[in-house]
JSON list of C-alpha atoms in Angstrom, two decimals:
[
{"chain": "A", "resi": 1, "resn": "ALA", "atom": "CA", "xyz": [-22.73, 17.46, 40.67]},
{"chain": "A", "resi": 2, "resn": "PHE", "atom": "CA", "xyz": [-19.65, 16.54, 39.62]},
{"chain": "A", "resi": 3, "resn": "GLU", "atom": "CA", "xyz": [-21.00, 12.86, 38.51]},
{"chain": "A", "resi": 4, "resn": "GLU", "atom": "CA", "xyz": [-23.80, 14.39, 36.54]},
{"chain": "A", "resi": 5, "resn": "HIS", "atom": "CA", "xyz": [-21.20, 15.89, 33.95]},
{"chain": "A", "resi": 6, "resn": "VAL", "atom": "CA", "xyz": [-19.24, 12.62, 33.25]},
{"chain": "A", "resi": 7, "resn": "SER", "atom": "CA", "xyz": [-20.38, 9.67, 31.90]},
{"chain": "A", "resi": 8, "resn": "SER", "atom": "CA", "xyz": [-19.81, 6.10, 32.32]},
{"chain": "A", "resi": 9, "resn": "ASP", "atom": "CA", "xyz": [-19.87, 5.99, 28.70]},
{"chain": "A", "resi": 10, "resn": "PRO", "atom": "CA", "xyz": [-17.16, 6.77, 26.40]},
{"chain": "A", "resi": 11, "resn": "ILE", "atom": "CA", "xyz": [-19.34, 5.89, 23.17]},
{"chain": "A", "resi": 12, "resn": "ASN", "atom": "CA", "xyz": [-22.50, 6.84, 24.09]},
{"chain": "A", "resi": 13, "resn": "SER", "atom": "CA", "xyz": [-21.10, 10.37, 25.73]},
{"chain": "A", "resi": 14, "resn": "PRO", "atom": "CA", "xyz": [-21.31, 13.61, 23.46]},
{"chain": "A", "resi": 15, "resn": "PRO", "atom": "CA", "xyz": [-18.77, 14.49, 21.34]},
{"chain": "A", "resi": 16, "resn": "ALA", "atom": "CA", "xyz": [-16.16, 17.04, 23.16]},
{"chain": "A", "resi": 17, "resn": "LYS", "atom": "CA", "xyz": [-13.64, 19.34, 22.14]},
{"chain": "A", "resi": 18, "resn": "ARG", "atom": "CA", "xyz": [-10.32, 18.40, 23.79]},
{"chain": "A", "resi": 19, "resn": "ASN", "atom": "CA", "xyz": [-7.27, 18.96, 23.59]},
{"chain": "A", "resi": 20, "resn": "ASP", "atom": "CA", "xyz": [-5.87, 15.15, 23.29]},
{"chain": "A", "resi": 21, "resn": "SER", "atom": "CA", "xyz": [-7.36, 14.90, 20.19]},
{"chain": "A", "resi": 22, "resn": "PRO", "atom": "CA", "xyz": [-4.37, 15.39, 16.59]},
{"chain": "A", "resi": 23, "resn": "GLN", "atom": "CA", "xyz": [-4.13, 18.89, 15.52]},
{"chain": "A", "resi": 24, "resn": "ALA", "atom": "CA", "xyz": [-6.19, 19.46, 12.57]},
{"chain": "A", "resi": 25, "resn": "GLY", "atom": "CA", "xyz": [-4.06, 19.12, 9.70]},
{"chain": "A", "resi": 26, "resn": "ASN", "atom": "CA", "xyz": [-1.93, 16.24, 11.14]},
{"chain": "A", "resi": 27, "resn": "ALA", "atom": "CA", "xyz": [-1.85, 13.22, 9.42]},
{"chain": "A", "resi": 28, "resn": "LEU", "atom": "CA", "xyz": [-1.98, 10.14, 11.28]},
{"chain": "A", "resi": 29, "resn": "GLU", "atom": "CA", "xyz": [1.36, 8.49, 11.27]},
{"chain": "A", "resi": 30, "resn": "PRO", "atom": "CA", "xyz": [1.51, 5.70, 8.57]},
{"chain": "A", "resi": 31, "resn": "LEU", "atom": "CA", "xyz": [2.36, 2.16, 10.00]},
{"chain": "A", "resi": 32, "resn": "SER", "atom": "CA", "xyz": [3.80, 0.33, 7.86]},
{"chain": "A", "resi": 33, "resn": "LYS", "atom": "CA", "xyz": [3.38, -4.12, 7.58]},
{"chain": "A", "resi": 34, "resn": "GLU", "atom": "CA", "xyz": [7.13, -4.45, 8.88]},
{"chain": "A", "resi": 35, "resn": "GLN", "atom": "CA", "xyz": [6.87, -2.56, 12.17]},
{"chain": "A", "resi": 36, "resn": "ILE", "atom": "CA", "xyz": [3.42, -4.33, 13.24]},
{"chain": "A", "resi": 37, "resn": "LEU", "atom": "CA", "xyz": [5.09, -7.73, 12.45]},
{"chain": "A", "resi": 38, "resn": "ALA", "atom": "CA", "xyz": [8.07, -6.90, 14.38]},
{"chain": "A", "resi": 39, "resn": "ALA", "atom": "CA", "xyz": [5.70, -5.59, 17.48]},
{"chain": "A", "resi": 40, "resn": "ALA", "atom": "CA", "xyz": [3.49, -8.38, 17.22]},
{"chain": "A", "resi": 41, "resn": "PRO", "atom": "CA", "xyz": [3.14, -11.73, 19.65]},
{"chain": "A", "resi": 42, "resn": "GLN", "atom": "CA", "xyz": [3.89, -15.51, 18.92]},
{"chain": "A", "resi": 43, "resn": "TRP", "atom": "CA", "xyz": [1.99, -17.55, 19.80]},
{"chain": "A", "resi": 44, "resn": "PRO", "atom": "CA", "xyz": [3.74, -18.68, 23.41]},
{"chain": "A", "resi": 45, "resn": "LYS", "atom": "CA", "xyz": [2.97, -15.35, 24.25]},
{"chain": "A", "resi": 46, "resn": "LEU", "atom": "CA", "xyz": [-0.79, -15.35, 22.53]},
{"chain": "A", "resi": 47, "resn": "VAL", "atom": "CA", "xyz": [-1.13, -18.29, 24.88]},
{"chain": "A", "resi": 48, "resn": "GLU", "atom": "CA", "xyz": [0.20, -17.19, 28.09]},
{"chain": "A", "resi": 49, "resn": "MET", "atom": "CA", "xyz": [-1.84, -13.31, 27.41]},
{"chain": "A", "resi": 50, "resn": "MET", "atom": "CA", "xyz": [-5.21, -16.18, 26.76]},
{"chain": "A", "resi": 51, "resn": "HIS", "atom": "CA", "xyz": [-4.19, -17.75, 30.46]},
{"chain": "A", "resi": 52, "resn": "GLY", "atom": "CA", "xyz": [-2.69, -20.94, 28.77]},
{"chain": "A", "resi": 53, "resn": "ASN", "atom": "CA", "xyz": [-5.72, -21.47, 27.41]},
{"chain": "A", "resi": 54, "resn": "ASP", "atom": "CA", "xyz": [-5.26, -22.47, 23.36]},
{"chain": "A", "resi": 55, "resn": "SER", "atom": "CA", "xyz": [-8.06, -23.54, 22.16]},
{"chain": "A", "resi": 56, "resn": "LEU", "atom": "CA", "xyz": [-9.25, -19.70, 23.84]},
{"chain": "A", "resi": 57, "resn": "LEU", "atom": "CA", "xyz": [-6.44, -18.46, 21.42]},
{"chain": "A", "resi": 58, "resn": "ARG", "atom": "CA", "xyz": [-7.84, -20.58, 18.45]},
{"chain": "A", "resi": 59, "resn": "ASP", "atom": "CA", "xyz": [-10.84, -19.25, 18.65]},
{"chain": "A", "resi": 60, "resn": "VAL", "atom": "CA", "xyz": [-10.10, -15.58, 19.58]},
{"chain": "A", "resi": 61, "resn": "LEU", "atom": "CA", "xyz": [-8.09, -15.63, 16.03]},
{"chain": "A", "resi": 62, "resn": "GLY", "atom": "CA", "xyz": [-10.76, -16.94, 14.26]},
{"chain": "A", "resi": 63, "resn": "LEU", "atom": "CA", "xyz": [-12.79, -14.40, 15.04]},
{"chain": "A", "resi": 64, "resn": "LEU", "atom": "CA", "xyz": [-10.71, -11.67, 14.73]},
{"chain": "A", "resi": 65, "resn": "ILE", "atom": "CA", "xyz": [-9.92, -13.11, 11.36]},
{"chain": "A", "resi": 66, "resn": "HIS", "atom": "CA", "xyz": [-13.98, -12.55, 10.44]},
{"chain": "A", "resi": 67, "resn": "GLU", "atom": "CA", "xyz": [-14.86, -9.39, 12.95]},
{"chain": "A", "resi": 68, "resn": "ALA", "atom": "CA", "xyz": [-11.80, -7.10, 12.22]},
{"chain": "A", "resi": 69, "resn": "PRO", "atom": "CA", "xyz": [-13.07, -7.00, 8.44]},
{"chain": "A", "resi": 70, "resn": "ARG", "atom": "CA", "xyz": [-16.62, -6.28, 9.42]},
{"chain": "A", "resi": 71, "resn": "LEU", "atom": "CA", "xyz": [-15.80, -3.54, 11.46]},
{"chain": "A", "resi": 72, "resn": "ASN", "atom": "CA", "xyz": [-13.61, -2.06, 9.05]},
{"chain": "A", "resi": 73, "resn": "ARG", "atom": "CA", "xyz": [-16.53, -2.29, 6.72]},
{"chain": "A", "resi": 74, "resn": "SER", "atom": "CA", "xyz": [-18.71, -0.26, 9.24]},
{"chain": "A", "resi": 75, "resn": "PHE", "atom": "CA", "xyz": [-16.40, 1.84, 10.01]},
{"chain": "A", "resi": 76, "resn": "SER", "atom": "CA", "xyz": [-16.52, 2.84, 6.14]},
{"chain": "A", "resi": 77, "resn": "LYS", "atom": "CA", "xyz": [-19.76, 2.87, 5.34]},
{"chain": "A", "resi": 78, "resn": "SER", "atom": "CA", "xyz": [-20.47, 4.81, 8.93]},
{"chain": "A", "resi": 79, "resn": "LEU", "atom": "CA", "xyz": [-18.56, 7.78, 7.49]},
{"chain": "A", "resi": 80, "resn": "GLU", "atom": "CA", "xyz": [-19.83, 7.32, 3.87]},
{"chain": "A", "resi": 81, "resn": "LYS", "atom": "CA", "xyz": [-22.95, 8.35, 5.85]},
{"chain": "A", "resi": 82, "resn": "GLY", "atom": "CA", "xyz": [-21.51, 11.21, 7.56]},
{"chain": "A", "resi": 83, "resn": "ASN", "atom": "CA", "xyz": [-22.67, 8.86, 11.15]},
{"chain": "A", "resi": 84, "resn": "LEU", "atom": "CA", "xyz": [-19.75, 9.75, 13.57]},
{"chain": "A", "resi": 85, "resn": "HIS", "atom": "CA", "xyz": [-21.25, 7.93, 16.35]},
{"chain": "A", "resi": 86, "resn": "GLU", "atom": "CA", "xyz": [-21.37, 4.41, 14.34]},
{"chain": "A", "resi": 87, "resn": "CYS", "atom": "CA", "xyz": [-17.53, 5.47, 13.19]},
{"chain": "A", "resi": 88, "resn": "ARG", "atom": "CA", "xyz": [-16.35, 5.72, 16.77]},
{"chain": "A", "resi": 89, "resn": "ARG", "atom": "CA", "xyz": [-18.59, 2.76, 18.00]},
{"chain": "A", "resi": 90, "resn": "ALA", "atom": "CA", "xyz": [-16.76, 0.57, 14.71]},
{"chain": "A", "resi": 91, "resn": "VAL", "atom": "CA", "xyz": [-12.93, 2.36, 15.94]},
{"chain": "A", "resi": 92, "resn": "HIS", "atom": "CA", "xyz": [-13.76, 2.11, 19.57]},
{"chain": "A", "resi": 93, "resn": "THR", "atom": "CA", "xyz": [-14.48, -2.08, 18.87]},
{"chain": "A", "resi": 94, "resn": "ILE", "atom": "CA", "xyz": [-11.47, -2.92, 17.00]},
{"chain": "A", "resi": 95, "resn": "LYS", "atom": "CA", "xyz": [-9.06, -0.70, 19.32]},
{"chain": "A", "resi": 96, "resn": "SER", "atom": "CA", "xyz": [-10.32, -3.24, 22.10]},
{"chain": "A", "resi": 97, "resn": "ASN", "atom": "CA", "xyz": [-9.78, -6.35, 19.50]},
{"chain": "A", "resi": 98, "resn": "MET", "atom": "CA", "xyz": [-6.33, -5.15, 19.15]},
{"chain": "A", "resi": 99, "resn": "ARG", "atom": "CA", "xyz": [-5.36, -4.76, 22.32]},
{"chain": "A", "resi": 100, "resn": "TYR", "atom": "CA", "xyz": [-6.72, -8.43, 23.20]},
{"chain": "A", "resi": 101, "resn": "VAL", "atom": "CA", "xyz": [-4.41, -9.69, 20.98]},
{"chain": "A", "resi": 102, "resn": "GLY", "atom": "CA", "xyz": [-1.11, -7.36, 21.18]},
{"chain": "A", "resi": 103, "resn": "MET", "atom": "CA", "xyz": [-1.11, -5.89, 18.69]},
{"chain": "A", "resi": 104, "resn": "THR", "atom": "CA", "xyz": [-0.76, -2.78, 20.53]},
{"chain": "A", "resi": 105, "resn": "LYS", "atom": "CA", "xyz": [0.48, -0.35, 17.40]},
{"chain": "A", "resi": 106, "resn": "VAL", "atom": "CA", "xyz": [-2.59, -0.78, 15.26]},
{"chain": "A", "resi": 107, "resn": "ALA", "atom": "CA", "xyz": [-4.99, 0.16, 18.70]},
{"chain": "A", "resi": 108, "resn": "LYS", "atom": "CA", "xyz": [-3.08, 3.09, 19.15]},
{"chain": "A", "resi": 109, "resn": "PHE", "atom": "CA", "xyz": [-4.43, 4.01, 15.45]},
{"chain": "A", "resi": 110, "resn": "ALA", "atom": "CA", "xyz": [-7.52, 2.82, 16.06]},
{"chain": "A", "resi": 111, "resn": "GLU", "atom": "CA", "xyz": [-7.69, 4.83, 19.54]},
{"chain": "A", "resi": 112, "resn": "MET", "atom": "CA", "xyz": [-6.43, 8.12, 17.72]},
{"chain": "A", "resi": 113, "resn": "LEU", "atom": "CA", "xyz": [-9.60, 7.11, 14.85]},
{"chain": "A", "resi": 114, "resn": "GLU", "atom": "CA", "xyz": [-11.81, 6.86, 17.87]},
{"chain": "A", "resi": 115, "resn": "LYS", "atom": "CA", "xyz": [-10.32, 10.35, 19.38]},
{"chain": "A", "resi": 116, "resn": "LEU", "atom": "CA", "xyz": [-11.54, 11.85, 15.90]},
{"chain": "A", "resi": 117, "resn": "ALA", "atom": "CA", "xyz": [-14.61, 10.46, 15.37]},
{"chain": "A", "resi": 118, "resn": "ARG", "atom": "CA", "xyz": [-15.77, 11.70, 19.09]},
{"chain": "A", "resi": 119, "resn": "ASP", "atom": "CA", "xyz": [-14.22, 15.48, 18.04]},
{"chain": "A", "resi": 120, "resn": "GLU", "atom": "CA", "xyz": [-16.06, 15.66, 14.72]},
{"chain": "A", "resi": 121, "resn": "GLN", "atom": "CA", "xyz": [-13.03, 15.69, 12.44]},
{"chain": "A", "resi": 122, "resn": "LYS", "atom": "CA", "xyz": [-14.46, 13.79, 9.07]},
{"chain": "A", "resi": 123, "resn": "THR", "atom": "CA", "xyz": [-11.34, 15.18, 6.97]},
{"chain": "A", "resi": 124, "resn": "GLN", "atom": "CA", "xyz": [-9.01, 13.36, 8.96]},
{"chain": "A", "resi": 125, "resn": "LEU", "atom": "CA", "xyz": [-10.91, 10.17, 9.06]},
{"chain": "A", "resi": 126, "resn": "GLN", "atom": "CA", "xyz": [-11.28, 10.28, 5.45]},
{"chain": "A", "resi": 127, "resn": "GLU", "atom": "CA", "xyz": [-7.75, 10.67, 5.05]},
{"chain": "A", "resi": 128, "resn": "SER", "atom": "CA", "xyz": [-7.51, 7.47, 7.57]},
{"chain": "A", "resi": 129, "resn": "VAL", "atom": "CA", "xyz": [-9.97, 4.80, 5.41]},
{"chain": "A", "resi": 130, "resn": "ASP", "atom": "CA", "xyz": [-7.47, 3.15, 3.62]},
{"chain": "A", "resi": 131, "resn": "GLN", "atom": "CA", "xyz": [-5.16, 3.45, 6.05]},
{"chain": "A", "resi": 132, "resn": "LEU", "atom": "CA", "xyz": [-6.89, 1.52, 8.71]},
{"chain": "A", "resi": 133, "resn": "SER", "atom": "CA", "xyz": [-8.64, -0.73, 5.76]},
{"chain": "A", "resi": 134, "resn": "ASP", "atom": "CA", "xyz": [-4.70, -2.42, 5.33]},
{"chain": "A", "resi": 135, "resn": "LEU", "atom": "CA", "xyz": [-3.76, -2.69, 8.68]},
{"chain": "A", "resi": 136, "resn": "ILE", "atom": "CA", "xyz": [-7.24, -4.19, 9.21]},
{"chain": "A", "resi": 137, "resn": "GLU", "atom": "CA", "xyz": [-5.84, -6.11, 6.08]},
{"chain": "A", "resi": 138, "resn": "ILE", "atom": "CA", "xyz": [-2.40, -6.95, 8.09]},
{"chain": "A", "resi": 139, "resn": "VAL", "atom": "CA", "xyz": [-3.96, -8.16, 11.20]},
{"chain": "A", "resi": 140, "resn": "ALA", "atom": "CA", "xyz": [-6.22, -10.77, 9.77]},
{"chain": "A", "resi": 141, "resn": "ASP", "atom": "CA", "xyz": [-3.38, -12.41, 8.00]},
{"chain": "A", "resi": 142, "resn": "TRP", "atom": "CA", "xyz": [-1.62, -12.02, 10.77]},
{"chain": "A", "resi": 143, "resn": "ALA", "atom": "CA", "xyz": [-3.95, -14.16, 12.77]},
{"chain": "A", "resi": 144, "resn": "GLU", "atom": "CA", "xyz": [-4.61, -16.44, 9.45]},
{"chain": "A", "resi": 145, "resn": "GLU", "atom": "CA", "xyz": [-1.08, -17.43, 9.76]},
{"chain": "A", "resi": 146, "resn": "LEU", "atom": "CA", "xyz": [-0.83, -17.63, 13.29]},
{"chain": "A", "resi": 147, "resn": "LEU", "atom": "CA", "xyz": [-4.03, -20.02, 12.84]},
{"chain": "A", "resi": 148, "resn": "GLN", "atom": "CA", "xyz": [-1.71, -22.34, 9.89]},
{"chain": "A", "resi": 149, "resn": "SER", "atom": "CA", "xyz": [1.35, -22.67, 11.51]},
{"chain": "A", "resi": 150, "resn": "HIS", "atom": "CA", "xyz": [0.06, -23.80, 14.80]},
{"chain": "A", "resi": 151, "resn": "PRO", "atom": "CA", "xyz": [-2.19, -26.43, 13.91]},
{"chain": "A", "resi": 152, "resn": "LYS", "atom": "CA", "xyz": [-4.51, -27.96, 16.22]},
{"chain": "A", "resi": 153, "resn": "ALA", "atom": "CA", "xyz": [-3.18, -31.28, 18.71]},
{"chain": "A", "resi": 154, "resn": "PRO", "atom": "CA", "xyz": [-5.02, -34.45, 17.85]}
]
């Protein structure tokens, strides 16, 4: 049956060679800080994305500041150990977190890394470690600046 061959769990499904992965040898297009920040949503849009819940937005940004770097370290360490399943899990979560705060360019980059991990493209993943690290730092700084520039009302 068809259902037997389709996993509802994209993280734990076995790697499959699919035609939606980047071609071997193609570098992922670098993203600049300016590109990331130009596409980043501003405070009013973020509050709207959180259904008007300012407190929730503060919590989400606070978590992002701490969790994104931790996930990046997990990605790097897992890659060093050759554990592509854990690499994939880390970038999958990074992708989701970035989408949640409207950082679509970073989310797309993480999605490409997720596909590379799924397809066991270790060399391309290794070539992307520094860029992912830079992007995570940009996003964490962005989140911190947003929180500092929008102090909690007394």
